[in-house]
CSV table of C-alpha atoms in Angstrom, one decimal:
chain,number,residue,atom,x,y,z
D,1,MET,CA,98.8,111.9,71.7
D,2,THR,CA,97.1,115.1,72.8
D,3,ALA,CA,98.9,118.0,74.3
D,4,LYS,CA,97.2,117.4,77.5
D,5,ARG,CA,98.4,113.8,77.6
D,6,ARG,CA,102.0,114.7,76.6
D,7,MET,CA,102.2,117.3,79.4
D,8,ALA,CA,100.6,114.9,82.0
D,9,ARG,CA,103.0,112.2,80.8
D,10,ALA,CA,106.1,114.4,81.1
D,11,ILE,CA,105.3,115.5,84.6
D,12,PHE,CA,104.5,111.9,85.6
D,13,LEU,CA,107.9,110.7,84.1
D,14,LEU,CA,109.6,113.4,86.2
D,15,MET,CA,107.9,112.2,89.3
D,16,SER,CA,108.5,108.4,88.6
D,17,GLU,CA,111.8,108.3,90.4
D,18,LYS,CA,110.0,109.5,93.5
D,19,LYS,CA,107.2,106.9,93.2
D,20,ASN,CA,109.7,104.0,93.9
D,21,SER,CA,111.2,105.5,97.1
D,22,GLU,CA,109.7,106.6,100.5
D,23,HIS,CA,108.1,110.1,100.1
D,24,ARG,CA,105.4,112.2,100.9
D,25,LEU,CA,103.0,113.1,98.0
D,26,ALA,CA,104.0,116.3,96.2
D,27,LEU,CA,101.5,118.7,94.5
D,28,ALA,CA,103.2,118.3,91.2
D,29,GLU,CA,103.0,114.5,91.5
D,30,VAL,CA,99.3,114.5,92.4
D,31,LEU,CA,98.6,117.0,89.6
D,32,ALA,CA,100.3,114.8,87.1
D,33,MET,CA,98.3,111.8,88.2
D,34,LEU,CA,95.0,113.9,87.9
D,35,LEU,CA,96.1,115.1,84.5
D,36,GLU,CA,96.9,111.5,83.3
D,37,ASP,CA,93.4,110.4,84.6
D,38,GLY,CA,91.6,113.4,82.8
D,39,MET,CA,90.3,114.7,86.2
D,40,VAL,CA,91.7,118.2,85.8
D,41,SER,CA,92.4,120.6,83.1
D,42,PRO,CA,96.2,121.2,82.0
D,43,ALA,CA,95.6,124.9,82.4
D,44,ASP,CA,94.2,124.6,86.0
D,45,ALA,CA,97.1,122.1,86.9
D,46,GLU,CA,99.7,124.5,85.7
D,47,ALA,CA,98.2,127.5,87.2
D,48,LEU,CA,98.1,125.8,90.7
D,49,ARG,CA,101.5,124.4,90.3
D,50,ASN,CA,103.0,127.9,89.4
D,51,GLU,CA,101.1,129.6,92.2
D,52,LYS,CA,102.3,127.1,94.8
D,53,ARG,CA,105.8,127.1,93.6
D,54,LEU,CA,105.9,130.9,94.2
D,55,GLN,CA,103.9,130.9,97.5
D,56,GLY,CA,104.7,127.5,99.0
D,57,VAL,CA,102.3,124.9,100.2
D,58,GLY,CA,102.3,125.9,103.9
D,59,GLY,CA,102.4,122.4,105.1
D,60,LYS,CA,99.0,121.3,103.4
D,61,HIS,CA,98.4,118.0,102.0
D,62,PRO,CA,98.2,118.3,98.0
D,63,LEU,CA,94.8,116.8,98.1
D,64,SER,CA,93.6,119.6,100.4
D,65,LEU,CA,95.2,122.2,98.2
D,66,ILE,CA,93.5,120.8,95.2
D,67,ALA,CA,90.1,120.4,96.9
D,68,GLU,CA,90.3,124.2,97.8
D,69,GLN,CA,90.3,125.0,94.2
D,70,LYS,CA,86.8,123.7,93.9
D,71,TRP,CA,87.5,122.3,90.5
D,72,ARG,CA,85.1,120.1,88.4
D,73,ILE,CA,86.1,117.3,86.3
D,74,PRO,CA,86.5,118.5,82.7
D,75,ALA,CA,83.8,116.1,81.4
D,76,PRO,CA,80.2,115.8,81.0
D,77,GLY,CA,78.5,115.6,84.4
D,78,SER,CA,81.0,118.0,85.9
D,79,LYS,CA,81.6,116.3,89.4
D,80,LEU,CA,83.1,118.6,92.0
D,81,LEU,CA,86.6,117.5,93.1
D,82,HIS,CA,86.0,117.8,96.8
D,83,LEU,CA,88.4,116.3,99.4
D,84,GLU,CA,86.6,113.0,99.8
D,85,ALA,CA,86.2,112.4,96.0
D,86,LEU,CA,90.0,113.0,95.6
D,87,THR,CA,90.8,110.8,98.5
D,88,GLU,CA,88.9,108.1,97.1
D,89,TRP,CA,90.4,108.6,93.6
D,90,LEU,CA,93.9,108.4,95.3
D,91,ALA,CA,93.1,105.2,97.0
D,92,GLY,CA,92.1,103.7,93.7
D,93,ARG,CA,95.1,105.3,91.9
D,94,VAL,CA,97.6,103.6,94.2
D,95,GLY,CA,95.6,100.4,94.6
D,96,LEU,CA,94.6,100.6,98.3
D,97,ASP,CA,91.2,100.5,99.8
D,98,TYR,CA,89.6,103.9,100.5
D,99,LEU,CA,88.2,104.4,104.1
D,100,HIS,CA,85.9,107.1,105.3
D,101,ILE,CA,86.8,107.2,109.1
D,102,ASP,CA,83.8,106.8,111.3
D,103,PRO,CA,84.8,107.8,114.8
D,104,LEU,CA,81.9,105.8,116.3
D,105,LYS,CA,83.4,102.6,115.0
D,106,ILE,CA,86.9,103.0,116.6
D,107,ASP,CA,88.1,101.2,119.6
D,108,PHE,CA,89.9,104.1,121.1
D,109,THR,CA,92.0,102.1,123.7
D,110,GLY,CA,93.0,99.6,121.0
D,111,VAL,CA,94.2,102.4,118.8
D,112,ALA,CA,96.5,103.7,121.7
D,113,ASP,CA,97.8,100.3,122.3
D,114,VAL,CA,99.1,99.9,118.7
D,115,MET,CA,101.3,103.2,118.8
D,116,SER,CA,101.8,106.5,120.4
D,117,SER,CA,100.2,109.7,119.3
D,118,THR,CA,103.6,111.3,118.7
D,119,TYR,CA,104.5,108.3,116.4
D,120,ALA,CA,101.2,108.5,114.6
D,121,GLY,CA,101.5,112.1,114.1
D,122,ARG,CA,105.1,111.8,112.8
D,123,PHE,CA,103.9,109.6,109.9
D,124,SER,CA,100.3,111.2,109.6
D,125,ILE,CA,98.8,107.7,110.3
D,126,LEU,CA,95.9,106.5,112.3
D,127,PRO,CA,95.1,102.9,113.5
D,128,VAL,CA,91.5,102.5,112.7
D,129,GLN,CA,90.8,98.9,113.4
D,130,ILE,CA,92.5,96.1,115.4
D,131,ASN,CA,91.4,92.5,115.4
D,132,LEU,CA,93.2,89.2,116.2
D,133,ARG,CA,94.8,89.1,112.7
D,134,GLU,CA,95.5,92.6,111.6
D,135,VAL,CA,95.8,96.2,112.3
D,136,VAL,CA,94.2,98.6,109.8
D,137,ILE,CA,95.9,101.8,109.6
D,138,ALA,CA,94.6,104.9,107.6
D,139,THR,CA,97.1,107.1,105.8
D,140,ALA,CA,97.1,109.9,103.3
D,141,GLU,CA,100.6,109.2,102.3
D,142,PRO,CA,100.5,105.9,100.4
D,143,PHE,CA,104.3,106.1,99.5
D,144,MET,CA,105.3,106.4,103.2
D,145,ARG,CA,105.9,102.9,104.4
D,146,GLU,CA,108.9,103.1,106.6
D,147,TRP,CA,106.6,102.8,109.9
D,148,GLU,CA,104.9,99.4,108.6
D,149,ALA,CA,107.6,97.0,109.5
D,150,GLU,CA,108.1,98.4,113.1
D,151,ILE,CA,104.3,98.4,113.8
D,152,LYS,CA,104.0,94.8,112.3
D,153,HIS,CA,106.8,93.7,114.6
D,154,LEU,CA,105.5,95.4,117.7
D,155,SER,CA,101.9,94.4,117.2
D,156,ARG,CA,102.6,90.9,115.9
D,157,LYS,CA,99.8,91.3,113.5
D,158,GLU,CA,99.5,91.9,109.7
D,159,ILE,CA,99.3,95.5,108.7
D,160,ARG,CA,96.6,96.6,106.1
D,161,ARG,CA,96.9,100.2,105.0
D,162,VAL,CA,93.8,102.1,103.7
D,163,VAL,CA,93.7,105.6,102.3
D,164,ALA,CA,91.7,108.1,104.3
D,165,ASN,CA,91.0,112.0,104.1
D,166,PRO,CA,94.1,113.8,105.2
D,167,GLU,CA,92.1,116.3,107.2
D,168,ASP,CA,90.1,113.7,108.9
D,169,ILE,CA,93.4,111.9,110.0
D,170,LYS,CA,94.8,115.2,111.4
D,171,ARG,CA,91.6,116.0,113.2
D,172,TYR,CA,91.0,112.4,114.7
D,173,LEU,CA,94.6,111.8,115.5
D,174,VAL,CA,94.4,114.3,118.4
D,175,GLU,CA,90.8,113.2,119.4
D,176,PHE,CA,91.3,109.5,119.5
D,177,PHE,CA,94.5,109.5,121.4
D,178,ASN,CA,93.1,112.0,124.0
D,179,LEU,CA,90.0,110.0,124.3
D,180,ALA,CA,92.0,106.8,124.8
D,181,LYS,CA,94.0,108.5,127.4
D,182,SER,CA,90.9,109.6,129.2
D,183,VAL,CA,89.5,106.2,129.1
D,184,LYS,CA,92.5,104.5,130.5
D,185,ASN,CA,92.9,107.1,133.3
D,186,ALA,CA,89.3,106.5,134.3
D,187,ALA,CA,89.8,102.7,134.6
């Protein structure tokens, strides 16, 4: 086993207890998964971890912090690890579908009927599709699921979680609910 693999495995094992419980993604956890998948170099991961340990993360999502580094995958081809690429990787890593949120395909009034903007903001989730059978909810926190049973009960529909860009969720959360409120007030 290479030094890189040993380091990634050690970090991953430290974080494994968290994986089985409700929690927000931590920078160290995401870096460990990226290391294990050979997506970042051990030196880059360690430098960012140490820097953020001293400075703090300032409420930013780990994927956003990593995307800001403008790292390239340490392999031939050198693909840039931008936020969408990281989000798509995370979805695959945790076994959920990836969704790029297209605001033109959202039923704003349906979104507002599923949950309040306050509730959605609390969990950083966003309903993106509602049909007769299910509600599709975008999240950037795949290990946060405490909201799921409540929404399933209230909506009387199945819940399907998808992983979406954390910055898009944050931005569209405000826009979608404000637009839904305007549409309802106009009716």
